[in-house]
Short mmCIF file of N, CA and C in Angstrom, two decimals:
data_model
loop_
_atom_site.label_atom_id
_atom_site.label_comp_id
_atom_site.label_asym_id
_atom_site.label_seq_id
_atom_site.Cartn_x
_atom_site.Cartn_y
_atom_site.Cartn_z
N MET A 24 -3.31 57.34 5.96
CA MET A 24 -3.12 56.97 7.35
C MET A 24 -1.65 57.14 7.71
N GLN A 25 -1.40 57.88 8.76
CA GLN A 25 -0.04 58.13 9.21
C GLN A 25 0.41 57.00 10.13
N ILE A 26 1.54 56.40 9.81
CA ILE A 26 2.09 55.33 10.64
C ILE A 26 3.32 55.87 11.35
N THR A 27 3.36 55.75 12.68
CA THR A 27 4.46 56.27 13.46
C THR A 27 5.72 55.44 13.26
N ASP A 28 5.58 54.12 13.35
CA ASP A 28 6.73 53.22 13.25
C ASP A 28 6.55 52.32 12.03
N SER A 29 7.12 52.74 10.90
CA SER A 29 6.90 51.99 9.65
C SER A 29 7.63 50.66 9.63
N ILE A 30 8.73 50.52 10.37
CA ILE A 30 9.45 49.25 10.40
C ILE A 30 8.64 48.22 11.19
N ALA A 31 8.05 48.64 12.31
CA ALA A 31 7.19 47.74 13.08
C ALA A 31 5.98 47.34 12.24
N ASP A 32 5.50 48.26 11.39
CA ASP A 32 4.36 47.98 10.53
C ASP A 32 4.67 46.86 9.53
N ILE A 33 5.82 46.94 8.84
CA ILE A 33 6.16 45.91 7.86
C ILE A 33 6.38 44.56 8.56
N LEU A 34 7.03 44.57 9.73
CA LEU A 34 7.27 43.32 10.45
C LEU A 34 5.95 42.69 10.91
N THR A 35 5.02 43.52 11.39
CA THR A 35 3.73 43.01 11.84
C THR A 35 2.91 42.46 10.67
N ARG A 36 2.94 43.15 9.54
CA ARG A 36 2.21 42.66 8.36
C ARG A 36 2.77 41.33 7.88
N ILE A 37 4.10 41.19 7.87
CA ILE A 37 4.71 39.92 7.46
C ILE A 37 4.36 38.83 8.46
N ARG A 38 4.45 39.13 9.76
CA ARG A 38 4.14 38.15 10.80
C ARG A 38 2.69 37.68 10.70
N ASN A 39 1.76 38.62 10.52
CA ASN A 39 0.34 38.26 10.44
C ASN A 39 0.03 37.45 9.19
N ALA A 40 0.58 37.85 8.04
CA ALA A 40 0.34 37.11 6.79
C ALA A 40 0.97 35.73 6.86
N ASN A 41 2.11 35.61 7.51
CA ASN A 41 2.79 34.33 7.66
C ASN A 41 1.98 33.39 8.55
N THR A 42 1.42 33.92 9.63
CA THR A 42 0.59 33.12 10.53
C THR A 42 -0.69 32.66 9.84
N ALA A 43 -1.26 33.54 9.00
CA ALA A 43 -2.51 33.21 8.28
C ALA A 43 -2.24 32.42 7.00
N LYS A 44 -0.96 32.12 6.71
CA LYS A 44 -0.55 31.32 5.55
C LYS A 44 -0.92 31.97 4.21
N HIS A 45 -0.83 33.31 4.14
CA HIS A 45 -1.07 34.01 2.89
C HIS A 45 0.12 33.84 1.96
N ALA A 46 -0.13 33.94 0.65
CA ALA A 46 0.96 33.82 -0.33
C ALA A 46 1.74 35.12 -0.43
N THR A 47 1.02 36.26 -0.43
CA THR A 47 1.67 37.56 -0.55
C THR A 47 1.13 38.52 0.49
N VAL A 48 1.88 39.60 0.70
CA VAL A 48 1.44 40.67 1.58
C VAL A 48 1.91 41.99 0.97
N ASP A 49 1.05 43.02 1.02
CA ASP A 49 1.36 44.33 0.46
C ASP A 49 1.66 45.31 1.59
N VAL A 50 2.76 46.07 1.42
CA VAL A 50 3.11 47.12 2.39
C VAL A 50 3.44 48.39 1.62
N PRO A 51 3.14 49.56 2.18
CA PRO A 51 3.52 50.81 1.53
C PRO A 51 5.04 50.89 1.39
N ALA A 52 5.52 51.40 0.27
CA ALA A 52 6.96 51.38 -0.03
C ALA A 52 7.70 52.54 0.63
N SER A 53 8.94 52.26 1.00
CA SER A 53 9.92 53.27 1.40
C SER A 53 11.28 52.63 1.19
N ASN A 54 12.32 53.45 1.17
CA ASN A 54 13.66 52.91 0.94
C ASN A 54 14.10 51.97 2.06
N MET A 55 13.73 52.28 3.30
CA MET A 55 14.08 51.42 4.43
C MET A 55 13.39 50.06 4.31
N LYS A 56 12.11 50.07 3.93
CA LYS A 56 11.37 48.82 3.79
C LYS A 56 11.91 47.99 2.62
N LYS A 57 12.34 48.66 1.54
CA LYS A 57 12.93 47.94 0.41
C LYS A 57 14.21 47.25 0.83
N SER A 58 15.04 47.93 1.62
CA SER A 58 16.29 47.31 2.06
C SER A 58 16.04 46.17 3.04
N ILE A 59 15.02 46.29 3.89
CA ILE A 59 14.66 45.19 4.79
C ILE A 59 14.16 43.99 3.98
N ALA A 60 13.32 44.25 2.98
CA ALA A 60 12.83 43.17 2.12
C ALA A 60 13.98 42.50 1.37
N GLN A 61 14.95 43.29 0.91
CA GLN A 61 16.11 42.73 0.20
C GLN A 61 16.93 41.83 1.11
N ILE A 62 17.11 42.23 2.37
CA ILE A 62 17.83 41.40 3.33
C ILE A 62 17.09 40.09 3.57
N LEU A 63 15.76 40.15 3.70
CA LEU A 63 14.97 38.94 3.92
C LEU A 63 15.05 37.99 2.73
N VAL A 64 15.13 38.54 1.51
CA VAL A 64 15.30 37.70 0.30
C VAL A 64 16.69 37.09 0.31
N ASP A 65 17.72 37.89 0.57
CA ASP A 65 19.11 37.40 0.56
C ASP A 65 19.34 36.30 1.59
N GLU A 66 18.69 36.42 2.74
CA GLU A 66 18.88 35.43 3.81
C GLU A 66 17.94 34.24 3.66
N GLY A 67 17.02 34.27 2.69
CA GLY A 67 16.16 33.13 2.42
C GLY A 67 14.91 33.05 3.27
N TYR A 68 14.48 34.15 3.88
CA TYR A 68 13.27 34.13 4.70
C TYR A 68 12.00 34.37 3.88
N ILE A 69 12.11 35.09 2.76
CA ILE A 69 10.97 35.28 1.85
C ILE A 69 11.42 34.94 0.44
N LYS A 70 10.44 34.60 -0.43
CA LYS A 70 10.79 34.23 -1.81
C LYS A 70 11.28 35.43 -2.60
N SER A 71 10.45 36.47 -2.67
CA SER A 71 10.79 37.63 -3.47
C SER A 71 9.94 38.82 -3.05
N TYR A 72 10.25 39.97 -3.66
CA TYR A 72 9.42 41.15 -3.48
C TYR A 72 9.47 41.94 -4.77
N GLN A 73 8.41 42.69 -5.02
CA GLN A 73 8.40 43.57 -6.19
C GLN A 73 7.74 44.89 -5.81
N ILE A 74 8.21 45.94 -6.47
CA ILE A 74 7.68 47.28 -6.21
C ILE A 74 6.62 47.59 -7.26
N ILE A 75 5.42 47.93 -6.80
CA ILE A 75 4.31 48.25 -7.68
C ILE A 75 4.07 49.75 -7.60
N ASP A 76 4.09 50.42 -8.74
CA ASP A 76 3.88 51.87 -8.78
C ASP A 76 2.38 52.15 -8.80
N ASP A 77 1.89 52.85 -7.79
CA ASP A 77 0.47 53.17 -7.71
C ASP A 77 0.21 54.66 -7.90
N GLY A 78 1.22 55.43 -8.34
CA GLY A 78 1.05 56.85 -8.54
C GLY A 78 1.32 57.68 -7.30
N LYS A 79 1.43 57.02 -6.15
CA LYS A 79 1.73 57.72 -4.90
C LYS A 79 3.13 57.30 -4.45
N GLN A 80 3.23 56.67 -3.29
CA GLN A 80 4.55 56.26 -2.80
C GLN A 80 4.93 54.88 -3.27
N GLY A 81 4.00 54.11 -3.80
CA GLY A 81 4.27 52.76 -4.27
C GLY A 81 3.93 51.71 -3.23
N ILE A 82 3.92 50.46 -3.68
CA ILE A 82 3.59 49.33 -2.82
C ILE A 82 4.65 48.27 -3.01
N ILE A 83 5.09 47.66 -1.92
CA ILE A 83 5.99 46.51 -2.00
C ILE A 83 5.13 45.26 -1.81
N ARG A 84 5.11 44.38 -2.81
CA ARG A 84 4.39 43.12 -2.69
C ARG A 84 5.40 42.03 -2.35
N ILE A 85 5.30 41.50 -1.14
CA ILE A 85 6.24 40.50 -0.64
C ILE A 85 5.61 39.12 -0.81
N THR A 86 6.35 38.22 -1.47
CA THR A 86 5.90 36.83 -1.64
C THR A 86 6.55 36.01 -0.53
N LEU A 87 5.70 35.44 0.33
CA LEU A 87 6.20 34.69 1.48
C LEU A 87 6.66 33.30 1.07
N LYS A 88 7.51 32.72 1.91
CA LYS A 88 8.10 31.42 1.63
C LYS A 88 7.66 30.43 2.70
N TYR A 89 7.28 29.24 2.26
CA TYR A 89 6.87 28.19 3.18
C TYR A 89 7.64 26.91 2.86
N GLY A 90 7.79 26.05 3.86
CA GLY A 90 8.48 24.78 3.68
C GLY A 90 7.50 23.67 3.35
N GLU A 91 7.87 22.45 3.69
CA GLU A 91 7.00 21.29 3.48
C GLU A 91 5.71 21.44 4.28
N ASN A 92 4.60 21.05 3.69
CA ASN A 92 3.28 21.09 4.35
C ASN A 92 2.94 22.47 4.89
N LYS A 93 3.31 23.52 4.15
CA LYS A 93 3.02 24.92 4.52
C LYS A 93 3.61 25.29 5.88
N SER A 94 4.76 24.70 6.23
CA SER A 94 5.41 25.09 7.49
C SER A 94 6.10 26.44 7.30
N GLN A 95 6.08 27.26 8.33
CA GLN A 95 6.59 28.62 8.23
C GLN A 95 8.12 28.64 8.20
N VAL A 96 8.69 29.42 7.30
CA VAL A 96 10.13 29.63 7.26
C VAL A 96 10.51 30.66 8.32
N ILE A 97 9.71 31.73 8.43
CA ILE A 97 9.93 32.74 9.46
C ILE A 97 9.17 32.29 10.70
N THR A 98 9.91 31.88 11.74
CA THR A 98 9.23 31.47 12.97
C THR A 98 9.09 32.63 13.95
N GLY A 99 9.89 33.67 13.77
CA GLY A 99 9.79 34.82 14.67
C GLY A 99 10.34 36.10 14.07
N LEU A 100 9.66 37.20 14.34
CA LEU A 100 10.08 38.55 13.95
C LEU A 100 9.89 39.43 15.17
N ARG A 101 10.92 40.18 15.55
CA ARG A 101 10.78 41.05 16.72
C ARG A 101 11.44 42.38 16.47
N ARG A 102 10.72 43.45 16.72
CA ARG A 102 11.25 44.81 16.62
C ARG A 102 12.09 45.06 17.86
N VAL A 103 13.31 45.55 17.68
CA VAL A 103 14.20 45.77 18.82
C VAL A 103 14.24 47.25 19.17
N SER A 104 14.74 48.07 18.27
CA SER A 104 14.85 49.50 18.50
C SER A 104 13.54 50.17 18.12
N LYS A 105 12.91 50.82 19.08
CA LYS A 105 11.61 51.45 18.84
C LYS A 105 11.79 52.97 18.84
N PRO A 106 10.81 53.71 18.33
CA PRO A 106 10.93 55.17 18.36
C PRO A 106 11.07 55.73 19.77
N GLY A 107 10.49 55.07 20.76
CA GLY A 107 10.58 55.55 22.13
C GLY A 107 11.86 55.14 22.84
N LEU A 108 12.51 54.07 22.34
CA LEU A 108 13.73 53.57 22.96
C LEU A 108 14.64 53.01 21.86
N ARG A 109 15.60 53.81 21.45
CA ARG A 109 16.53 53.39 20.40
C ARG A 109 17.61 52.49 21.01
N ILE A 110 17.93 51.40 20.31
CA ILE A 110 18.96 50.47 20.75
C ILE A 110 20.12 50.51 19.76
N TYR A 111 21.28 50.93 20.21
CA TYR A 111 22.47 50.98 19.36
C TYR A 111 23.48 49.95 19.85
N SER A 112 24.31 49.48 18.93
CA SER A 112 25.29 48.46 19.28
C SER A 112 26.57 48.69 18.49
N SER A 113 27.71 48.50 19.14
CA SER A 113 28.97 48.54 18.42
C SER A 113 29.19 47.20 17.74
N CYS A 114 30.18 47.12 16.87
CA CYS A 114 30.39 45.86 16.14
C CYS A 114 30.84 44.75 17.09
N GLU A 115 31.53 45.09 18.18
CA GLU A 115 31.96 44.07 19.13
C GLU A 115 30.78 43.52 19.95
N ASP A 116 29.80 44.39 20.24
CA ASP A 116 28.66 43.99 21.07
C ASP A 116 27.43 43.63 20.25
N MET A 117 27.60 43.40 18.95
CA MET A 117 26.46 43.09 18.07
C MET A 117 25.78 41.80 18.55
N PRO A 118 24.46 41.84 18.75
CA PRO A 118 23.78 40.66 19.29
C PRO A 118 23.72 39.51 18.28
N LYS A 119 23.79 38.28 18.80
CA LYS A 119 23.59 37.08 17.97
C LYS A 119 22.20 36.56 18.26
N VAL A 120 21.42 36.34 17.22
CA VAL A 120 20.04 35.88 17.37
C VAL A 120 20.03 34.37 17.34
N MET A 121 19.45 33.76 18.35
CA MET A 121 19.37 32.30 18.48
C MET A 121 20.75 31.66 18.31
N LYS A 122 21.76 32.26 18.91
CA LYS A 122 23.16 31.80 18.86
C LYS A 122 23.67 31.65 17.44
N GLY A 123 23.25 32.57 16.55
CA GLY A 123 23.74 32.57 15.17
C GLY A 123 22.80 31.95 14.16
N LEU A 124 21.69 31.35 14.62
CA LEU A 124 20.73 30.73 13.68
C LEU A 124 19.81 31.76 13.04
N GLY A 125 19.56 32.87 13.72
CA GLY A 125 18.74 33.94 13.17
C GLY A 125 19.61 35.11 12.75
N ILE A 126 18.96 36.19 12.31
CA ILE A 126 19.70 37.39 11.92
C ILE A 126 19.17 38.59 12.67
N ALA A 127 20.05 39.57 12.84
CA ALA A 127 19.64 40.87 13.35
C ALA A 127 19.79 41.85 12.20
N ILE A 128 18.78 42.66 11.95
CA ILE A 128 18.84 43.68 10.90
C ILE A 128 19.32 44.97 11.56
N VAL A 129 20.42 45.51 11.03
CA VAL A 129 21.08 46.66 11.65
C VAL A 129 21.17 47.80 10.64
N SER A 130 20.83 49.01 11.09
CA SER A 130 20.98 50.20 10.26
C SER A 130 22.30 50.87 10.63
N THR A 131 23.25 50.86 9.68
CA THR A 131 24.57 51.42 9.94
C THR A 131 24.81 52.64 9.07
N SER A 132 25.98 53.23 9.21
CA SER A 132 26.35 54.36 8.37
C SER A 132 26.62 53.91 6.94
N LYS A 133 26.83 52.61 6.74
CA LYS A 133 27.07 52.06 5.40
C LYS A 133 25.84 51.37 4.84
N GLY A 134 24.68 51.64 5.41
CA GLY A 134 23.43 51.09 4.92
C GLY A 134 22.84 50.06 5.86
N VAL A 135 21.69 49.51 5.47
CA VAL A 135 21.01 48.50 6.27
C VAL A 135 21.60 47.14 5.91
N MET A 136 21.97 46.37 6.95
CA MET A 136 22.61 45.07 6.71
C MET A 136 22.35 44.12 7.87
N THR A 137 22.81 42.89 7.72
CA THR A 137 22.67 41.91 8.80
C THR A 137 23.78 42.11 9.82
N ASP A 138 23.62 41.45 10.96
CA ASP A 138 24.64 41.55 12.01
C ASP A 138 25.96 40.94 11.57
N LYS A 139 25.92 39.87 10.77
CA LYS A 139 27.16 39.23 10.30
C LYS A 139 27.95 40.17 9.39
N LYS A 140 27.24 40.84 8.48
CA LYS A 140 27.89 41.76 7.55
C LYS A 140 28.46 42.97 8.31
N ALA A 141 27.74 43.43 9.34
CA ALA A 141 28.22 44.57 10.14
C ALA A 141 29.50 44.19 10.88
N ARG A 142 29.58 42.95 11.38
CA ARG A 142 30.80 42.50 12.04
C ARG A 142 31.96 42.43 11.05
N GLU A 143 31.68 41.94 9.81
CA GLU A 143 32.73 41.87 8.77
C GLU A 143 33.27 43.26 8.44
N LEU A 144 32.35 44.23 8.27
CA LEU A 144 32.75 45.59 7.89
C LEU A 144 33.20 46.42 9.09
N ASN A 145 33.11 45.83 10.30
CA ASN A 145 33.54 46.50 11.52
C ASN A 145 32.80 47.81 11.77
N VAL A 146 31.47 47.77 11.61
CA VAL A 146 30.64 48.95 11.88
C VAL A 146 29.52 48.57 12.85
N GLY A 147 29.12 49.54 13.64
CA GLY A 147 27.99 49.37 14.54
C GLY A 147 26.83 50.20 14.05
N GLY A 148 25.72 50.15 14.77
CA GLY A 148 24.57 50.94 14.37
C GLY A 148 23.35 50.60 15.20
N GLU A 149 22.20 51.01 14.68
CA GLU A 149 20.93 50.79 15.37
C GLU A 149 20.39 49.41 15.03
N VAL A 150 20.11 48.61 16.04
CA VAL A 150 19.57 47.27 15.84
C VAL A 150 18.07 47.39 15.63
N LEU A 151 17.63 47.17 14.38
CA LEU A 151 16.22 47.38 14.02
C LEU A 151 15.34 46.20 14.43
N ALA A 152 15.75 44.98 14.07
CA ALA A 152 14.86 43.83 14.29
C ALA A 152 15.64 42.53 14.37
N PHE A 153 15.02 41.53 14.98
CA PHE A 153 15.54 40.16 15.00
C PHE A 153 14.61 39.30 14.14
N VAL A 154 15.19 38.42 13.33
CA VAL A 154 14.42 37.49 12.52
C VAL A 154 14.99 36.10 12.74
N TRP A 155 14.13 35.13 13.02
CA TRP A 155 14.58 33.75 13.15
C TRP A 155 13.54 32.79 12.66
#
């Protein structure tokens, strides 16, 4: 199955599994998805992820994280830059999600990173998604 927007696909799968209170969710692997999963682990939104080799492109198995009484850690995921409308931002105009409580995932020339790291390194790029 050909997916046009693979970043929107991983975000939707995580959002749906999180709403349904699943423990894990499987997504087809790519380098962009691995870096997004790594950012979500580093920022504490998901527990972990592992790459499973299936002989084709591989699968990323993401283990979701919940708080007390199965409360959701990820309360919102939103795709910002879409294939039909790309959103770019300089380091000065980098958006703050929920006034700094959430993160923006940004694809820069130095790799995929959060908005805070992009401000530190003084680089701009394509704003992929908001997570809060």
